[in-house]
PDB file of N, CA and C in Angstrom:
ATOM      1  N   UNK A   1       0.830  -1.188   0.000  1.00 63.00           N
ATOM      2  CA  UNK A   1       0.000   0.000   0.000  1.00 63.00           C
ATOM      3  C   UNK A   1       0.874   1.252   0.000  1.00 63.00           C
ATOM      4  N   UNK A   2       1.949   1.210   0.774  1.00 67.00           N
ATOM      5  CA  UNK A   2       2.841   2.357   0.838  1.00 67.00           C
ATOM      6  C   UNK A   2       3.514   2.640  -0.491  1.00 67.00           C
ATOM      7  N   UNK A   3       3.932   1.590  -1.175  1.00 77.00           N
ATOM      8  CA  UNK A   3       4.574   1.771  -2.481  1.00 77.00           C
ATOM      9  C   UNK A   3       3.563   2.284  -3.507  1.00 77.00           C
ATOM     10  N   UNK A   4       2.360   1.773  -3.448  1.00 73.00           N
ATOM     11  CA  UNK A   4       1.311   2.221  -4.361  1.00 73.00           C
ATOM     12  C   UNK A   4       1.017   3.699  -4.124  1.00 73.00           C
ATOM     13  N   UNK A   5       0.955   4.089  -2.846  1.00 75.00           N
ATOM     14  CA  UNK A   5       0.732   5.495  -2.498  1.00 75.00           C
ATOM     15  C   UNK A   5       1.868   6.364  -3.020  1.00 75.00           C
ATOM     16  N   UNK A   6       3.109   5.924  -2.829  1.00 80.00           N
ATOM     17  CA  UNK A   6       4.260   6.698  -3.303  1.00 80.00           C
ATOM     18  C   UNK A   6       4.208   6.899  -4.812  1.00 80.00           C
ATOM     19  N   UNK A   7       3.832   5.848  -5.535  1.00 81.00           N
ATOM     20  CA  UNK A   7       3.725   5.965  -6.986  1.00 81.00           C
ATOM     21  C   UNK A   7       2.613   6.943  -7.373  1.00 81.00           C
ATOM     22  N   UNK A   8       1.494   6.902  -6.657  1.00 80.00           N
ATOM     23  CA  UNK A   8       0.386   7.817  -6.945  1.00 80.00           C
ATOM     24  C   UNK A   8       0.802   9.266  -6.699  1.00 80.00           C
ATOM     25  N   UNK A   9       1.571   9.504  -5.638  1.00 80.00           N
ATOM     26  CA  UNK A   9       2.047  10.859  -5.348  1.00 80.00           C
ATOM     27  C   UNK A   9       2.992  11.328  -6.443  1.00 80.00           C
ATOM     28  N   UNK A  10       3.890  10.451  -6.874  1.00 82.00           N
ATOM     29  CA  UNK A  10       4.828  10.814  -7.939  1.00 82.00           C
ATOM     30  C   UNK A  10       4.087  11.169  -9.219  1.00 82.00           C
ATOM     31  N   UNK A  11       3.090  10.374  -9.579  1.00 81.00           N
ATOM     32  CA  UNK A  11       2.308  10.660 -10.786  1.00 81.00           C
ATOM     33  C   UNK A  11       1.566  11.983 -10.654  1.00 81.00           C
ATOM     34  N   UNK A  12       1.030  12.265  -9.465  1.00 79.00           N
ATOM     35  CA  UNK A  12       0.313  13.524  -9.250  1.00 79.00           C
ATOM     36  C   UNK A  12       1.263  14.711  -9.358  1.00 79.00           C
ATOM     37  N   UNK A  13       2.453  14.574  -8.789  1.00 79.00           N
ATOM     38  CA  UNK A  13       3.435  15.664  -8.878  1.00 79.00           C
ATOM     39  C   UNK A  13       3.883  15.878 -10.319  1.00 79.00           C
ATOM     40  N   UNK A  14       4.122  14.782 -11.026  1.00 78.00           N
ATOM     41  CA  UNK A  14       4.542  14.905 -12.427  1.00 78.00           C
ATOM     42  C   UNK A  14       3.457  15.571 -13.270  1.00 78.00           C
ATOM     43  N   UNK A  15       2.211  15.199 -13.027  1.00 75.00           N
ATOM     44  CA  UNK A  15       1.114  15.779 -13.801  1.00 75.00           C
ATOM     45  C   UNK A  15       0.934  17.259 -13.484  1.00 75.00           C
ATOM     46  N   UNK A  16       1.256  17.646 -12.258  1.00 71.00           N
ATOM     47  CA  UNK A  16       1.076  19.032 -11.840  1.00 71.00           C
ATOM     48  C   UNK A  16       2.231  19.923 -12.285  1.00 71.00           C
ATOM     49  N   UNK A  17       3.440  19.364 -12.313  1.00 72.00           N
ATOM     50  CA  UNK A  17       4.621  20.156 -12.674  1.00 72.00           C
ATOM     51  C   UNK A  17       4.571  20.514 -14.158  1.00 72.00           C
ATOM     52  N   UNK A  18       4.646  21.782 -14.456  1.00 61.00           N
ATOM     53  CA  UNK A  18       4.546  22.206 -15.851  1.00 61.00           C
ATOM     54  C   UNK A  18       5.755  21.766 -16.659  1.00 61.00           C
ATOM     55  N   UNK A  19       6.936  21.746 -16.054  1.00 49.00           N
ATOM     56  CA  UNK A  19       8.151  21.385 -16.792  1.00 49.00           C
ATOM     57  C   UNK A  19       8.169  19.906 -17.160  1.00 49.00           C
ATOM     58  N   UNK A  20       7.587  19.064 -16.330  1.00 55.00           N
ATOM     59  CA  UNK A  20       7.615  17.624 -16.569  1.00 55.00           C
ATOM     60  C   UNK A  20       6.424  17.162 -17.396  1.00 55.00           C
ATOM     61  N   UNK A  21       5.623  18.086 -17.850  1.00 56.00           N
ATOM     62  CA  UNK A  21       4.383  17.751 -18.514  1.00 56.00           C
ATOM     63  C   UNK A  21       4.551  17.763 -20.027  1.00 56.00           C
ATOM     64  N   UNK A  22       4.629  16.607 -20.635  1.00 57.00           N
ATOM     65  CA  UNK A  22       4.774  16.522 -22.087  1.00 57.00           C
ATOM     66  C   UNK A  22       3.455  16.830 -22.800  1.00 57.00           C
ATOM     67  N   UNK A  23       2.365  16.356 -22.251  1.00 56.00           N
ATOM     68  CA  UNK A  23       1.075  16.487 -22.924  1.00 56.00           C
ATOM     69  C   UNK A  23       0.527  17.914 -22.839  1.00 56.00           C
ATOM     70  N   UNK A  24       0.870  18.643 -21.837  1.00 58.00           N
ATOM     71  CA  UNK A  24       0.405  20.009 -21.590  1.00 58.00           C
ATOM     72  C   UNK A  24      -1.105  20.072 -21.387  1.00 58.00           C
ATOM     73  N   UNK A  25      -1.794  18.998 -21.623  1.00 55.00           N
ATOM     74  CA  UNK A  25      -3.229  18.982 -21.360  1.00 55.00           C
ATOM     75  C   UNK A  25      -3.510  18.610 -19.913  1.00 55.00           C
ATOM     76  N   UNK A  26      -2.512  18.062 -19.240  1.00 53.00           N
ATOM     77  CA  UNK A  26      -2.695  17.603 -17.867  1.00 53.00           C
ATOM     78  C   UNK A  26      -3.076  18.750 -16.937  1.00 53.00           C
ATOM     79  N   UNK A  27      -2.467  19.929 -17.136  1.00 54.00           N
ATOM     80  CA  UNK A  27      -2.715  21.025 -16.212  1.00 54.00           C
ATOM     81  C   UNK A  27      -3.829  21.960 -16.676  1.00 54.00           C
ATOM     82  N   UNK A  28      -4.458  21.651 -17.808  1.00 56.00           N
ATOM     83  CA  UNK A  28      -5.596  22.441 -18.264  1.00 56.00           C
ATOM     84  C   UNK A  28      -6.844  22.018 -17.504  1.00 56.00           C
ATOM     85  N   UNK A  29      -7.750  22.964 -17.344  1.00 58.00           N
ATOM     86  CA  UNK A  29      -9.010  22.619 -16.690  1.00 58.00           C
ATOM     87  C   UNK A  29      -9.761  21.614 -17.540  1.00 58.00           C
ATOM     88  N   UNK A  30     -10.491  20.752 -16.864  1.00 56.00           N
ATOM     89  CA  UNK A  30     -11.288  19.771 -17.579  1.00 56.00           C
ATOM     90  C   UNK A  30     -12.539  20.424 -18.142  1.00 56.00           C
ATOM     91  N   UNK A  31     -13.348  19.645 -18.835  1.00 61.00           N
ATOM     92  CA  UNK A  31     -14.615  20.183 -19.340  1.00 61.00           C
ATOM     93  C   UNK A  31     -15.465  20.680 -18.166  1.00 61.00           C
ATOM     94  N   UNK A  32     -16.445  21.475 -18.475  1.00 62.00           N
ATOM     95  CA  UNK A  32     -17.298  22.039 -17.430  1.00 62.00           C
ATOM     96  C   UNK A  32     -17.852  20.910 -16.565  1.00 62.00           C
ATOM     97  N   UNK A  33     -17.665  21.053 -15.269  1.00 64.00           N
ATOM     98  CA  UNK A  33     -18.167  20.054 -14.333  1.00 64.00           C
ATOM     99  C   UNK A  33     -17.191  18.936 -14.024  1.00 64.00           C
ATOM    100  N   UNK A  34     -16.022  18.908 -14.681  1.00 65.00           N
ATOM    101  CA  UNK A  34     -15.035  17.860 -14.448  1.00 65.00           C
ATOM    102  C   UNK A  34     -13.707  18.486 -14.033  1.00 65.00           C
ATOM    103  N   UNK A  35     -12.960  17.773 -13.231  1.00 71.00           N
ATOM    104  CA  UNK A  35     -11.642  18.243 -12.809  1.00 71.00           C
ATOM    105  C   UNK A  35     -10.619  17.939 -13.888  1.00 71.00           C
ATOM    106  N   UNK A  36      -9.478  18.613 -13.805  1.00 74.00           N
ATOM    107  CA  UNK A  36      -8.388  18.326 -14.738  1.00 74.00           C
ATOM    108  C   UNK A  36      -7.777  16.973 -14.385  1.00 74.00           C
ATOM    109  N   UNK A  37      -7.019  16.421 -15.299  1.00 77.00           N
ATOM    110  CA  UNK A  37      -6.364  15.127 -15.045  1.00 77.00           C
ATOM    111  C   UNK A  37      -5.407  15.240 -13.869  1.00 77.00           C
ATOM    112  N   UNK A  38      -4.697  16.370 -13.768  1.00 77.00           N
ATOM    113  CA  UNK A  38      -3.771  16.556 -12.648  1.00 77.00           C
ATOM    114  C   UNK A  38      -4.528  16.589 -11.325  1.00 77.00           C
ATOM    115  N   UNK A  39      -5.686  17.252 -11.292  1.00 81.00           N
ATOM    116  CA  UNK A  39      -6.490  17.314 -10.072  1.00 81.00           C
ATOM    117  C   UNK A  39      -6.980  15.927  -9.684  1.00 81.00           C
ATOM    118  N   UNK A  40      -7.418  15.155 -10.653  1.00 83.00           N
ATOM    119  CA  UNK A  40      -7.877  13.783 -10.359  1.00 83.00           C
ATOM    120  C   UNK A  40      -6.740  12.945  -9.800  1.00 83.00           C
ATOM    121  N   UNK A  41      -5.530  13.113 -10.330  1.00 84.00           N
ATOM    122  CA  UNK A  41      -4.381  12.353  -9.820  1.00 84.00           C
ATOM    123  C   UNK A  41      -4.024  12.780  -8.403  1.00 84.00           C
ATOM    124  N   UNK A  42      -4.130  14.075  -8.103  1.00 84.00           N
ATOM    125  CA  UNK A  42      -3.852  14.538  -6.736  1.00 84.00           C
ATOM    126  C   UNK A  42      -4.874  13.973  -5.761  1.00 84.00           C
ATOM    127  N   UNK A  43      -6.144  13.956  -6.160  1.00 87.00           N
ATOM    128  CA  UNK A  43      -7.181  13.402  -5.290  1.00 87.00           C
ATOM    129  C   UNK A  43      -7.003  11.901  -5.103  1.00 87.00           C
ATOM    130  N   UNK A  44      -6.599  11.214  -6.153  1.00 87.00           N
ATOM    131  CA  UNK A  44      -6.343   9.774  -6.048  1.00 87.00           C
ATOM    132  C   UNK A  44      -5.188   9.519  -5.081  1.00 87.00           C
ATOM    133  N   UNK A  45      -4.128  10.332  -5.164  1.00 87.00           N
ATOM    134  CA  UNK A  45      -2.994  10.181  -4.250  1.00 87.00           C
ATOM    135  C   UNK A  45      -3.432  10.416  -2.808  1.00 87.00           C
ATOM    136  N   UNK A  46      -4.313  11.380  -2.594  1.00 88.00           N
ATOM    137  CA  UNK A  46      -4.817  11.635  -1.243  1.00 88.00           C
ATOM    138  C   UNK A  46      -5.626  10.444  -0.733  1.00 88.00           C
ATOM    139  N   UNK A  47      -6.441   9.846  -1.595  1.00 89.00           N
ATOM    140  CA  UNK A  47      -7.197   8.645  -1.206  1.00 89.00           C
ATOM    141  C   UNK A  47      -6.257   7.500  -0.843  1.00 89.00           C
ATOM    142  N   UNK A  48      -5.193   7.334  -1.607  1.00 87.00           N
ATOM    143  CA  UNK A  48      -4.230   6.266  -1.332  1.00 87.00           C
ATOM    144  C   UNK A  48      -3.495   6.516  -0.015  1.00 87.00           C
ATOM    145  N   UNK A  49      -3.281   7.781   0.330  1.00 87.00           N
ATOM    146  CA  UNK A  49      -2.655   8.103   1.614  1.00 87.00           C
ATOM    147  C   UNK A  49      -3.536   7.625   2.759  1.00 87.00           C
ATOM    148  N   UNK A  50      -4.836   7.877   2.649  1.00 90.00           N
ATOM    149  CA  UNK A  50      -5.758   7.429   3.693  1.00 90.00           C
ATOM    150  C   UNK A  50      -5.787   5.911   3.795  1.00 90.00           C
ATOM    151  N   UNK A  51      -5.831   5.240   2.655  1.00 89.00           N
ATOM    152  CA  UNK A  51      -5.875   3.774   2.667  1.00 89.00           C
ATOM    153  C   UNK A  51      -4.603   3.175   3.249  1.00 89.00           C
ATOM    154  N   UNK A  52      -3.448   3.697   2.852  1.00 88.00           N
ATOM    155  CA  UNK A  52      -2.202   3.121   3.354  1.00 88.00           C
ATOM    156  C   UNK A  52      -2.058   3.372   4.852  1.00 88.00           C
ATOM    157  N   UNK A  53      -2.507   4.534   5.323  1.00 91.00           N
ATOM    158  CA  UNK A  53      -2.453   4.811   6.762  1.00 91.00           C
ATOM    159  C   UNK A  53      -3.398   3.870   7.514  1.00 91.00           C
ATOM    160  N   UNK A  54      -4.592   3.668   6.978  1.00 93.00           N
ATOM    161  CA  UNK A  54      -5.553   2.774   7.625  1.00 93.00           C
ATOM    162  C   UNK A  54      -5.025   1.343   7.678  1.00 93.00           C
ATOM    163  N   UNK A  55      -4.392   0.883   6.598  1.00 92.00           N
ATOM    164  CA  UNK A  55      -3.821  -0.469   6.596  1.00 92.00           C
ATOM    165  C   UNK A  55      -2.711  -0.609   7.626  1.00 92.00           C
ATOM    166  N   UNK A  56      -1.884   0.415   7.739  1.00 92.00           N
ATOM    167  CA  UNK A  56      -0.791   0.367   8.720  1.00 92.00           C
ATOM    168  C   UNK A  56      -1.354   0.310  10.133  1.00 92.00           C
ATOM    169  N   UNK A  57      -2.360   1.133  10.420  1.00 95.00           N
ATOM    170  CA  UNK A  57      -2.952   1.136  11.755  1.00 95.00           C
ATOM    171  C   UNK A  57      -3.618  -0.204  12.059  1.00 95.00           C
ATOM    172  N   UNK A  58      -4.265  -0.798  11.061  1.00 95.00           N
ATOM    173  CA  UNK A  58      -4.889  -2.106  11.260  1.00 95.00           C
ATOM    174  C   UNK A  58      -3.835  -3.162  11.562  1.00 95.00           C
ATOM    175  N   UNK A  59      -2.715  -3.110  10.860  1.00 94.00           N
ATOM    176  CA  UNK A  59      -1.638  -4.075  11.098  1.00 94.00           C
ATOM    177  C   UNK A  59      -1.053  -3.896  12.492  1.00 94.00           C
ATOM    178  N   UNK A  60      -0.833  -2.649  12.896  1.00 95.00           N
ATOM    179  CA  UNK A  60      -0.300  -2.409  14.238  1.00 95.00           C
ATOM    180  C   UNK A  60      -1.286  -2.873  15.303  1.00 95.00           C
ATOM    181  N   UNK A  61      -2.582  -2.670  15.060  1.00 96.00           N
ATOM    182  CA  UNK A  61      -3.595  -3.140  15.998  1.00 96.00           C
ATOM    183  C   UNK A  61      -3.628  -4.656  16.094  1.00 96.00           C
ATOM    184  N   UNK A  62      -3.467  -5.329  14.964  1.00 95.00           N
ATOM    185  CA  UNK A  62      -3.449  -6.795  14.967  1.00 95.00           C
ATOM    186  C   UNK A  62      -2.246  -7.324  15.732  1.00 95.00           C
ATOM    187  N   UNK A  63      -1.100  -6.677  15.573  1.00 94.00           N
ATOM    188  CA  UNK A  63       0.105  -7.103  16.290  1.00 94.00           C
ATOM    189  C   UNK A  63      -0.075  -6.890  17.790  1.00 94.00           C
ATOM    190  N   UNK A  64      -0.652  -5.759  18.183  1.00 95.00           N
ATOM    191  CA  UNK A  64      -0.885  -5.489  19.605  1.00 95.00           C
ATOM    192  C   UNK A  64      -1.891  -6.480  20.188  1.00 95.00           C
ATOM    193  N   UNK A  65      -2.945  -6.799  19.434  1.00 96.00           N
ATOM    194  CA  UNK A  65      -3.937  -7.764  19.906  1.00 96.00           C
ATOM    195  C   UNK A  65      -3.324  -9.150  20.050  1.00 96.00           C
ATOM    196  N   UNK A  66      -2.472  -9.531  19.112  1.00 95.00           N
ATOM    197  CA  UNK A  66      -1.800 -10.830  19.186  1.00 95.00           C
ATOM    198  C   UNK A  66      -0.990 -10.918  20.471  1.00 95.00           C
ATOM    199  N   UNK A  67      -0.242  -9.857  20.766  1.00 95.00           N
ATOM    200  CA  UNK A  67       0.588  -9.869  21.976  1.00 95.00           C
ATOM    201  C   UNK A  67      -0.274  -9.958  23.227  1.00 95.00           C
ATOM    202  N   UNK A  68      -1.417  -9.272  23.225  1.00 95.00           N
ATOM    203  CA  UNK A  68      -2.297  -9.300  24.389  1.00 95.00           C
ATOM    204  C   UNK A  68      -2.942 -10.675  24.564  1.00 95.00           C
ATOM    205  N   UNK A  69      -3.358 -11.303  23.475  1.00 96.00           N
ATOM    206  CA  UNK A  69      -4.047 -12.591  23.559  1.00 96.00           C
ATOM    207  C   UNK A  69      -3.072 -13.729  23.815  1.00 96.00           C
ATOM    208  N   UNK A  70      -1.973 -13.768  23.065  1.00 94.00           N
ATOM    209  CA  UNK A  70      -1.037 -14.889  23.141  1.00 94.00           C
ATOM    210  C   UNK A  70      -0.033 -14.708  24.271  1.00 94.00           C
ATOM    211  N   UNK A  71       0.311 -13.460  24.568  1.00 94.00           N
ATOM    212  CA  UNK A  71       1.256 -13.208  25.641  1.00 94.00           C
ATOM    213  C   UNK A  71       2.701 -13.088  25.198  1.00 94.00           C
ATOM    214  N   UNK A  72       2.957 -13.117  23.927  1.00 94.00           N
ATOM    215  CA  UNK A  72       4.318 -12.920  23.420  1.00 94.00           C
ATOM    216  C   UNK A  72       4.254 -12.052  22.174  1.00 94.00           C
ATOM    217  N   UNK A  73       5.369 -11.410  21.877  1.00 93.00           N
ATOM    218  CA  UNK A  73       5.400 -10.520  20.715  1.00 93.00           C
ATOM    219  C   UNK A  73       5.257 -11.318  19.431  1.00 93.00           C
ATOM    220  N   UNK A  74       4.582 -10.717  18.455  1.00 90.00           N
ATOM    221  CA  UNK A  74       4.422 -11.337  17.147  1.00 90.00           C
ATOM    222  C   UNK A  74       5.729 -11.263  16.398  1.00 90.00           C
ATOM    223  N   UNK A  75       6.028 -12.331  15.705  1.00 90.00           N
ATOM    224  CA  UNK A  75       7.199 -12.330  14.826  1.00 90.00           C
ATOM    225  C   UNK A  75       6.812 -13.052  13.548  1.00 90.00           C
ATOM    226  N   UNK A  76       7.358 -12.621  12.422  1.00 87.00           N
ATOM    227  CA  UNK A  76       6.991 -13.265  11.159  1.00 87.00           C
ATOM    228  C   UNK A  76       7.448 -14.718  11.128  1.00 87.00           C
ATOM    229  N   UNK A  77       6.720 -15.521  10.386  1.00 88.00           N
ATOM    230  CA  UNK A  77       7.060 -16.934  10.254  1.00 88.00           C
ATOM    231  C   UNK A  77       8.371 -17.079   9.503  1.00 88.00           C
ATOM    232  N   UNK A  78       9.231 -17.904  10.031  1.00 88.00           N
ATOM    233  CA  UNK A  78      10.487 -18.216   9.354  1.00 88.00           C
ATOM    234  C   UNK A  78      10.566 -19.720   9.179  1.00 88.00           C
ATOM    235  N   UNK A  79      10.609 -20.144   7.941  1.00 83.00           N
ATOM    236  CA  UNK A  79      10.664 -21.565   7.640  1.00 83.00           C
ATOM    237  C   UNK A  79      12.046 -22.092   7.989  1.00 83.00           C
ATOM    238  N   UNK A  80      12.101 -23.193   8.733  1.00 81.00           N
ATOM    239  CA  UNK A  80      13.416 -23.773   9.024  1.00 81.00           C
ATOM    240  C   UNK A  80      14.059 -24.312   7.745  1.00 81.00           C
ATOM    241  N   UNK A  81      15.318 -24.041   7.588  1.00 74.00           N
ATOM    242  CA  UNK A  81      16.042 -24.467   6.397  1.00 74.00           C
ATOM    243  C   UNK A  81      16.789 -25.756   6.715  1.00 74.00           C
ATOM    244  N   UNK A  82      16.576 -26.767   5.884  1.00 71.00           N
ATOM    245  CA  UNK A  82      17.279 -28.033   6.066  1.00 71.00           C
ATOM    246  C   UNK A  82      18.648 -27.913   5.418  1.00 71.00           C
ATOM    247  N   UNK A  83      19.680 -28.192   6.155  1.00 66.00           N
ATOM    248  CA  UNK A  83      21.051 -28.092   5.652  1.00 66.00           C
ATOM    249  C   UNK A  83      21.248 -26.787   4.881  1.00 66.00           C
ATOM    250  N   UNK A  84      21.375 -25.675   5.583  1.00 65.00           N
ATOM    251  CA  UNK A  84      21.405 -24.383   4.906  1.00 65.00           C
ATOM    252  C   UNK A  84      22.518 -24.230   3.876  1.00 65.00           C
ATOM    253  N   UNK A  85      23.586 -24.986   3.990  1.00 64.00           N
ATOM    254  CA  UNK A  85      24.673 -24.864   3.030  1.00 64.00           C
ATOM    255  C   UNK A  85      24.441 -25.644   1.752  1.00 64.00           C
ATOM    256  N   UNK A  86      23.419 -26.475   1.739  1.00 67.00           N
ATOM    257  CA  UNK A  86      23.187 -27.357   0.601  1.00 67.00           C
ATOM    258  C   UNK A  86      22.117 -26.766  -0.315  1.00 67.00           C
ATOM    259  N   UNK A  87      22.411 -26.663  -1.591  1.00 74.00           N
ATOM    260  CA  UNK A  87      21.446 -26.099  -2.535  1.00 74.00           C
ATOM    261  C   UNK A  87      20.446 -27.167  -2.969  1.00 74.00           C
ATOM    262  N   UNK A  88      19.367 -26.718  -3.579  1.00 73.00           N
ATOM    263  CA  UNK A  88      18.339 -27.636  -4.069  1.00 73.00           C
ATOM    264  C   UNK A  88      18.924 -28.543  -5.152  1.00 73.00           C
ATOM    265  N   UNK A  89      19.763 -27.978  -6.022  1.00 80.00           N
ATOM    266  CA  UNK A  89      20.379 -28.789  -7.077  1.00 80.00           C
ATOM    267  C   UNK A  89      21.221 -29.910  -6.487  1.00 80.00           C
ATOM    268  N   UNK A  90      21.948 -29.601  -5.441  1.00 81.00           N
ATOM    269  CA  UNK A  90      22.803 -30.613  -4.804  1.00 81.00           C
ATOM    270  C   UNK A  90      21.949 -31.706  -4.168  1.00 81.00           C
ATOM    271  N   UNK A  91      20.852 -31.301  -3.501  1.00 81.00           N
ATOM    272  CA  UNK A  91      19.953 -32.283  -2.895  1.00 81.00           C
ATOM    273  C   UNK A  91      19.353 -33.183  -3.970  1.00 81.00           C
ATOM    274  N   UNK A  92      18.925 -32.589  -5.090  1.00 83.00           N
ATOM    275  CA  UNK A  92      18.335 -33.368  -6.181  1.00 83.00           C
ATOM    276  C   UNK A  92      19.348 -34.345  -6.755  1.00 83.00           C
ATOM    277  N   UNK A  93      20.590 -33.912  -6.906  1.00 86.00           N
ATOM    278  CA  UNK A  93      21.633 -34.793  -7.438  1.00 86.00           C
ATOM    279  C   UNK A  93      21.873 -35.969  -6.501  1.00 86.00           C
ATOM    280  N   UNK A  94      21.907 -35.705  -5.196  1.00 86.00           N
ATOM    281  CA  UNK A  94      22.111 -36.792  -4.227  1.00 86.00           C
ATOM    282  C   UNK A  94      20.954 -37.783  -4.265  1.00 86.00           C
ATOM    283  N   UNK A  95      19.726 -37.297  -4.386  1.00 88.00           N
ATOM    284  CA  UNK A  95      18.567 -38.190  -4.427  1.00 88.00           C
ATOM    285  C   UNK A  95      18.562 -39.026  -5.705  1.00 88.00           C
ATOM    286  N   UNK A  96      18.963 -38.419  -6.818  1.00 88.00           N
ATOM    287  CA  UNK A  96      19.025 -39.163  -8.074  1.00 88.00           C
ATOM    288  C   UNK A  96      20.081 -40.260  -7.993  1.00 88.00           C
ATOM    289  N   UNK A  97      21.236 -39.945  -7.426  1.00 89.00           N
ATOM    290  CA  UNK A  97      22.292 -40.953  -7.285  1.00 89.00           C
ATOM    291  C   UNK A  97      21.875 -42.055  -6.328  1.00 89.00           C
ATOM    292  N   UNK A  98      21.162 -41.684  -5.257  1.00 89.00           N
ATOM    293  CA  UNK A  98      20.690 -42.691  -4.314  1.00 89.00           C
ATOM    294  C   UNK A  98      19.678 -43.621  -4.979  1.00 89.00           C
ATOM    295  N   UNK A  99      18.844 -43.086  -5.866  1.00 90.00           N
ATOM    296  CA  UNK A  99      17.853 -43.905  -6.559  1.00 90.00           C
ATOM    297  C   UNK A  99      18.513 -44.880  -7.526  1.00 90.00           C
ATOM    298  N   UNK A 100      19.668 -44.491  -8.078  1.00 88.00           N
ATOM    299  CA  UNK A 100      20.378 -45.367  -9.004  1.00 88.00           C
ATOM    300  C   UNK A 100      21.088 -46.510  -8.289  1.00 88.00           C
ATOM    301  N   UNK A 101      21.318 -46.329  -7.007  1.00 74.00           N
ATOM    302  CA  UNK A 101      21.923 -47.416  -6.255  1.00 74.00           C
ATOM    303  C   UNK A 101      23.308 -47.243  -5.954  1.00 74.00           C
TER     304      UNK A 101
END
């Protein structure tokens, strides 16, 4: 969500900046009753800011609730690695040789 918001802000700034505007239609007013393309992009970026903030707050709330219910801090799942120095190709080669006898 944060990356999407950042991209929306960049697009809104580019559309608003006269020097970066190739089309030159971006900063013109839209037809009667409609906003310009730059205005729509700025409003979209503002909407994305609200969504990304809400998602972050929801995630922080879920982590706090987990700690309260379970009694320990939340940590992301980490899959245990079998023989961390051994690659998948090496494991496959060993299994193929074992199958051959």
